[in-house]
């Protein structure tokens, strides 16, 4: 439960930062071109808001746990005082400002309403005169005002639209640069993996064996585990040469490997093997009850000699809800203890990191060095993600789509600021890319229509944009339901 809460908090904080800054990109360019922004909200606020604030006549008016300001509209009446109808729907018109009380926030549309909603995911920036997810038909039915988005030239509307994507990508570059400046970059080169590598079941099915050391992929040397995974899965590598018990072995990669891995739901395809040495024992865990302490080195489970973390983890997973015997070394003395493994198949310990036993490579960056290095890291991340995106359009790739649960699992189970910021930068790159897709309802959809207007000199009608927005929002909602439905299915049935 503690791990779940830590991951959930990291996810909410990360998405809050990304969404607020994304919307600020739209806000900044809107104000630059003198376009009004009616609302700017962190989180969504159906029915009511935790906080609402608006600057009125130079003074801030703040309300807490207050109902939302109603839409500025009323039913339009004909000359006989009867409601005007458009088919089955009543025709709406704006309420004149003169008929509003001095305390009515709608009386001051030139000032942005700032707020915090109560649904802690997402946020929005409502730009005046723009067809967006609010679907404000009453406003759009009126003649365009000087301060509205639709009154601006296409060359001003374009930066307003791409402002969010631009801010997200720049944010990723800034975070990567800051992380490199603060912590540097540390990794274990594959050539230093003296205990070899562990592989997922699908990888072992095609010929890999635990303990193999990767030498080359398609004749080229690879530096890191991540590089190896990308070349095998994304770049469609044909052959991998490994060292196995002092012999050189060549493994042919089948074309179907990527789809098999996606079908199996495997995420940790290649892992660097290292000894099982306890770094920290969780309170109330099976390990604590068995009197294991930090520094203990496990060398056998149920009489089976093994000292590698991955091998022992697999043995523990196969011993769920069982009483097992663990052999360990403490201060040079070999001892045994019985451990009752719970339903998770874990001891409840944090490991000493692999860098304690395997020589890592660390690069330090000064301030001016970190900036180009961070930019390069962001560009490489975007390039890699674009290459991976093609998998979404395959049968198994579509099945593997995940929602908020899958994203939350990407965060570590313990709070680590370096990991948090690296994951936030990665999500910022994804958010920038996904928002730029030419789908109505996303920024890329608006860009598509703006490009059409640039080429033809004709602006799509408001009615067409309204329909396109509706279709796009339905598609995105269905995709959201599908992705999160996948998470629920995996949680209960896999």
JSON list of C-alpha atoms in Angstrom, two decimals, residues 263-339:
[
{"chain": "A", "resi": 263, "resn": "UNK", "atom": "CA", "xyz": [1.92, -10.36, -26.23]},
{"chain": "A", "resi": 264, "resn": "UNK", "atom": "CA", "xyz": [3.71, -11.71, -23.15]},
{"chain": "A", "resi": 265, "resn": "UNK", "atom": "CA", "xyz": [3.61, -8.28, -21.49]},
{"chain": "A", "resi": 266, "resn": "UNK", "atom": "CA", "xyz": [7.30, -8.45, -20.66]},
{"chain": "A", "resi": 267, "resn": "UNK", "atom": "CA", "xyz": [9.00, -5.19, -19.68]},
{"chain": "A", "resi": 268, "resn": "UNK", "atom": "CA", "xyz": [12.35, -6.23, -18.20]},
{"chain": "A", "resi": 269, "resn": "UNK", "atom": "CA", "xyz": [13.86, -7.98, -21.23]},
{"chain": "A", "resi": 270, "resn": "UNK", "atom": "CA", "xyz": [17.52, -7.65, -20.32]},
{"chain": "A", "resi": 271, "resn": "UNK", "atom": "CA", "xyz": [18.88, -7.07, -16.83]},
{"chain": "A", "resi": 272, "resn": "UNK", "atom": "CA", "xyz": [22.38, -6.83, -15.40]},
{"chain": "A", "resi": 273, "resn": "UNK", "atom": "CA", "xyz": [23.01, -9.63, -12.91]},
{"chain": "A", "resi": 274, "resn": "UNK", "atom": "CA", "xyz": [24.41, -8.80, -9.46]},
{"chain": "A", "resi": 275, "resn": "UNK", "atom": "CA", "xyz": [24.72, -10.40, -6.00]},
{"chain": "A", "resi": 276, "resn": "UNK", "atom": "CA", "xyz": [21.78, -10.49, -3.58]},
{"chain": "A", "resi": 277, "resn": "UNK", "atom": "CA", "xyz": [23.01, -8.32, -0.70]},
{"chain": "A", "resi": 278, "resn": "UNK", "atom": "CA", "xyz": [20.46, -6.70, 1.61]},
{"chain": "A", "resi": 279, "resn": "UNK", "atom": "CA", "xyz": [20.66, -2.92, 1.70]},
{"chain": "A", "resi": 280, "resn": "UNK", "atom": "CA", "xyz": [17.62, -2.17, 3.88]},
{"chain": "A", "resi": 281, "resn": "UNK", "atom": "CA", "xyz": [14.86, -4.24, 5.51]},
{"chain": "A", "resi": 282, "resn": "UNK", "atom": "CA", "xyz": [11.26, -3.02, 5.36]},
{"chain": "A", "resi": 283, "resn": "UNK", "atom": "CA", "xyz": [9.38, -2.76, 8.65]},
{"chain": "A", "resi": 284, "resn": "UNK", "atom": "CA", "xyz": [7.04, -5.69, 9.26]},
{"chain": "A", "resi": 285, "resn": "UNK", "atom": "CA", "xyz": [8.38, -7.61, 6.25]},
{"chain": "A", "resi": 286, "resn": "UNK", "atom": "CA", "xyz": [9.12, -11.37, 6.13]},
{"chain": "A", "resi": 287, "resn": "UNK", "atom": "CA", "xyz": [12.83, -10.50, 6.16]},
{"chain": "A", "resi": 288, "resn": "UNK", "atom": "CA", "xyz": [12.51, -8.51, 9.39]},
{"chain": "A", "resi": 289, "resn": "UNK", "atom": "CA", "xyz": [10.59, -11.34, 11.07]},
{"chain": "A", "resi": 290, "resn": "UNK", "atom": "CA", "xyz": [13.37, -13.73, 10.00]},
{"chain": "A", "resi": 291, "resn": "UNK", "atom": "CA", "xyz": [15.99, -11.41, 11.62]},
{"chain": "A", "resi": 292, "resn": "UNK", "atom": "CA", "xyz": [17.72, -10.56, 8.33]},
{"chain": "A", "resi": 293, "resn": "UNK", "atom": "CA", "xyz": [19.64, -7.27, 8.46]},
{"chain": "A", "resi": 294, "resn": "UNK", "atom": "CA", "xyz": [21.41, -4.89, 6.11]},
{"chain": "A", "resi": 295, "resn": "UNK", "atom": "CA", "xyz": [24.63, -6.39, 4.75]},
{"chain": "A", "resi": 296, "resn": "UNK", "atom": "CA", "xyz": [23.44, -10.00, 4.74]},
{"chain": "A", "resi": 297, "resn": "UNK", "atom": "CA", "xyz": [24.43, -11.77, 1.52]},
{"chain": "A", "resi": 298, "resn": "UNK", "atom": "CA", "xyz": [22.11, -14.60, 0.45]},
{"chain": "A", "resi": 299, "resn": "UNK", "atom": "CA", "xyz": [23.89, -17.61, -1.08]},
{"chain": "A", "resi": 300, "resn": "UNK", "atom": "CA", "xyz": [21.18, -20.31, -1.14]},
{"chain": "A", "resi": 301, "resn": "UNK", "atom": "CA", "xyz": [17.41, -20.85, -0.99]},
{"chain": "A", "resi": 302, "resn": "UNK", "atom": "CA", "xyz": [16.00, -24.20, 0.18]},
{"chain": "A", "resi": 303, "resn": "UNK", "atom": "CA", "xyz": [19.43, -25.73, -0.22]},
{"chain": "A", "resi": 304, "resn": "UNK", "atom": "CA", "xyz": [19.82, -24.55, -3.83]},
{"chain": "A", "resi": 305, "resn": "UNK", "atom": "CA", "xyz": [23.05, -22.64, -4.24]},
{"chain": "A", "resi": 306, "resn": "UNK", "atom": "CA", "xyz": [22.42, -19.21, -5.77]},
{"chain": "A", "resi": 307, "resn": "UNK", "atom": "CA", "xyz": [23.69, -15.73, -5.00]},
{"chain": "A", "resi": 308, "resn": "UNK", "atom": "CA", "xyz": [22.43, -13.62, -7.93]},
{"chain": "A", "resi": 309, "resn": "UNK", "atom": "CA", "xyz": [19.53, -11.27, -7.28]},
{"chain": "A", "resi": 310, "resn": "UNK", "atom": "CA", "xyz": [17.53, -12.29, -10.38]},
{"chain": "A", "resi": 311, "resn": "UNK", "atom": "CA", "xyz": [17.85, -16.03, -9.67]},
{"chain": "A", "resi": 312, "resn": "UNK", "atom": "CA", "xyz": [16.84, -15.62, -6.03]},
{"chain": "A", "resi": 313, "resn": "UNK", "atom": "CA", "xyz": [13.91, -13.36, -6.96]},
{"chain": "A", "resi": 314, "resn": "UNK", "atom": "CA", "xyz": [12.62, -16.03, -9.35]},
{"chain": "A", "resi": 315, "resn": "UNK", "atom": "CA", "xyz": [12.94, -18.70, -6.65]},
{"chain": "A", "resi": 316, "resn": "UNK", "atom": "CA", "xyz": [11.09, -16.52, -4.11]},
{"chain": "A", "resi": 317, "resn": "UNK", "atom": "CA", "xyz": [8.33, -15.80, -6.62]},
{"chain": "A", "resi": 318, "resn": "UNK", "atom": "CA", "xyz": [7.87, -19.54, -7.09]},
{"chain": "A", "resi": 319, "resn": "UNK", "atom": "CA", "xyz": [7.62, -19.98, -3.29]},
{"chain": "A", "resi": 320, "resn": "UNK", "atom": "CA", "xyz": [4.64, -17.70, -2.57]},
{"chain": "A", "resi": 321, "resn": "UNK", "atom": "CA", "xyz": [2.87, -18.41, 0.73]},
{"chain": "A", "resi": 322, "resn": "UNK", "atom": "CA", "xyz": [5.56, -20.94, 1.68]},
{"chain": "A", "resi": 323, "resn": "UNK", "atom": "CA", "xyz": [8.03, -21.40, 4.51]},
{"chain": "A", "resi": 324, "resn": "UNK", "atom": "CA", "xyz": [11.52, -21.50, 3.02]},
{"chain": "A", "resi": 325, "resn": "UNK", "atom": "CA", "xyz": [15.08, -21.80, 4.29]},
{"chain": "A", "resi": 326, "resn": "UNK", "atom": "CA", "xyz": [17.46, -19.00, 3.38]},
{"chain": "A", "resi": 327, "resn": "UNK", "atom": "CA", "xyz": [21.22, -19.38, 3.69]},
{"chain": "A", "resi": 328, "resn": "UNK", "atom": "CA", "xyz": [23.18, -16.15, 4.05]},
{"chain": "A", "resi": 329, "resn": "UNK", "atom": "CA", "xyz": [26.60, -14.82, 5.00]},
{"chain": "A", "resi": 330, "resn": "UNK", "atom": "CA", "xyz": [26.92, -12.26, 7.80]},
{"chain": "A", "resi": 331, "resn": "UNK", "atom": "CA", "xyz": [30.35, -10.97, 8.83]},
{"chain": "A", "resi": 332, "resn": "UNK", "atom": "CA", "xyz": [32.01, -13.94, 7.15]},
{"chain": "A", "resi": 333, "resn": "UNK", "atom": "CA", "xyz": [29.85, -16.51, 8.95]},
{"chain": "A", "resi": 334, "resn": "UNK", "atom": "CA", "xyz": [27.33, -18.68, 7.07]},
{"chain": "A", "resi": 335, "resn": "UNK", "atom": "CA", "xyz": [23.92, -18.94, 8.76]},
{"chain": "A", "resi": 336, "resn": "UNK", "atom": "CA", "xyz": [20.42, -20.26, 8.00]},
{"chain": "A", "resi": 337, "resn": "UNK", "atom": "CA", "xyz": [17.00, -18.85, 8.78]},
{"chain": "A", "resi": 338, "resn": "UNK", "atom": "CA", "xyz": [13.41, -19.77, 7.96]},
{"chain": "A", "resi": 339, "resn": "UNK", "atom": "CA", "xyz": [11.30, -17.19, 6.18]}
]
